[in-house]
XYZ file of C-alpha atoms in Angstrom:
152
model
C 4.329 10.408 -12.031
C 7.197 9.839 -9.607
C 7.497 8.309 -6.140
C 6.329 11.518 -4.438
C 3.242 11.614 -6.672
C 2.492 7.956 -5.900
C 2.878 8.538 -2.164
C 0.551 11.545 -2.373
C -2.049 9.526 -4.281
C -1.904 6.624 -1.812
C -2.166 9.056 1.104
C -5.076 10.991 -0.426
C -7.071 7.784 -0.855
C -6.289 6.743 2.733
C -7.346 10.161 4.027
C -10.774 9.870 2.391
C -11.383 6.258 3.480
C -13.373 6.238 6.721
C -12.135 2.714 7.561
C -8.487 3.875 7.686
C -7.292 5.859 10.706
C -3.636 6.479 9.764
C -1.266 6.467 6.789
C 2.495 5.962 6.897
C 5.122 6.118 4.146
C 8.055 4.224 5.598
C 9.633 0.825 6.084
C 7.788 -1.758 8.192
C 10.003 -1.448 11.326
C 8.790 2.167 11.655
C 5.481 0.763 12.905
C 7.312 0.254 16.225
C 8.757 3.750 16.532
C 5.850 5.934 15.411
C 3.531 5.118 18.282
C 1.110 8.059 17.915
C -0.757 6.438 15.029
C -4.274 5.074 15.245
C -5.389 1.761 13.784
C -6.218 0.531 11.199
C -3.146 1.937 9.461
C -1.978 1.720 5.857
C 1.808 1.584 5.586
C 3.245 2.131 2.103
C 6.851 1.026 1.664
C 9.128 2.970 -0.671
C 8.495 1.406 -4.088
C 11.239 0.198 -6.379
C 10.909 0.755 -10.107
C 12.184 -0.035 -13.561
C 11.664 1.963 -16.737
C 10.558 0.464 -20.048
C 11.102 2.593 -23.113
C 13.620 4.932 -21.495
C 14.480 7.759 -23.846
C 16.712 10.801 -23.660
C 14.228 12.596 -25.878
C 11.727 14.671 -23.925
C 7.965 14.315 -24.385
C 8.270 10.664 -25.315
C 6.059 8.380 -23.276
C 7.907 6.154 -20.864
C 6.392 3.363 -18.850
C 7.591 2.962 -15.296
C 6.787 -0.246 -13.433
C 6.710 0.183 -9.660
C 6.737 -2.779 -7.317
C 4.277 -1.715 -4.642
C 4.149 -3.150 -1.136
C 1.635 -1.792 1.298
C 0.296 -3.142 4.553
C -3.047 -2.805 6.259
C -2.545 -3.342 9.980
C -4.833 -3.315 12.986
C -4.553 -4.387 16.594
C -5.398 -7.809 17.977
C -4.790 -7.485 21.698
C -5.265 -10.028 24.471
C -8.671 -8.474 25.145
C -9.628 -8.689 21.449
C -8.623 -12.350 21.346
C -11.299 -13.160 23.944
C -14.086 -12.194 21.528
C -12.597 -11.967 18.016
C -10.943 -14.851 16.224
C -7.880 -14.451 14.043
C -9.888 -15.391 10.943
C -12.348 -12.563 11.660
C -9.522 -10.039 12.023
C -8.043 -11.190 8.710
C -11.452 -10.815 7.090
C -11.776 -7.248 8.439
C -8.261 -6.235 7.367
C -8.681 -7.779 3.912
C -11.939 -5.907 3.348
C -10.279 -2.608 4.268
C -7.296 -3.343 2.014
C -9.360 -4.587 -0.926
C -11.651 -1.544 -0.805
C -8.662 0.790 -0.490
C -6.914 -0.782 -3.484
C -10.078 -0.693 -5.615
C -10.518 3.017 -4.881
C -6.880 3.747 -5.647
C -6.986 1.879 -8.961
C -10.305 3.430 -9.981
C -8.645 6.844 -9.813
C -5.719 5.814 -12.004
C -7.345 6.085 -15.425
C -4.610 6.030 -18.052
C -2.071 7.443 -15.604
C -1.478 4.178 -13.707
C -2.925 0.667 -13.639
C -2.250 -2.872 -12.448
C 0.340 -4.619 -14.580
C 1.396 -8.244 -14.958
C -1.978 -9.897 -15.503
C -3.566 -7.773 -12.775
C -1.958 -9.958 -10.122
C -2.141 -8.846 -6.486
C -0.468 -11.033 -3.867
C -1.878 -10.835 -0.343
C 0.062 -12.227 2.613
C -1.549 -12.357 6.049
C 0.427 -12.174 9.279
C -0.187 -11.710 12.988
C 1.649 -10.794 16.170
C 3.618 -8.351 14.081
C 5.914 -6.140 16.134
C 5.094 -4.630 19.500
C 1.517 -3.433 18.978
C 0.093 -6.985 18.771
C -0.933 -6.482 15.177
C -2.792 -8.431 12.544
C -2.240 -7.404 8.973
C -2.133 -8.101 5.288
C 0.679 -7.206 2.915
C -0.401 -6.313 -0.622
C 2.209 -6.696 -3.372
C 1.700 -5.849 -7.038
C 3.193 -4.069 -10.020
C 1.766 -0.693 -10.898
C 2.465 0.547 -14.421
C 2.777 4.317 -14.567
C 2.842 6.408 -17.709
C 5.427 9.183 -17.622
C 5.538 11.868 -20.268
C 8.424 14.296 -19.906
C 9.028 13.018 -16.390
C 12.166 10.959 -16.090
C 12.501 9.620 -12.534
C 15.836 7.811 -12.855
């Protein structure tokens, strides 16, 4: 499994999740330039990786650890602020993100799984960029098994 495969898997899960309106594979500043999206949006940043057990011999299992950062973002406009508190928006965004991540991990089987004591760091933020956004960044290490698929 390489970065393209990971992106496809993340996107497929987003496409089947009725709570998610858009998926982006880009860096966070792109949220400003790609204005045609609908919210809530999942934005997956390009993951970095390291390989454990690298071998020049084919068909030997290699374990690739990807540092994954994805965001779940939704709007929190001046009109929204009149009726919806920031804590409520965080609660909504966290539910979407938690459900999305659970679905993604459930599909991993032996192909990929949470690594490093199953730690997921969630960081909330608001007034992000020009769309008056509220969001949560999810950061974790995903261990991927690669057989005959060197991605270095």
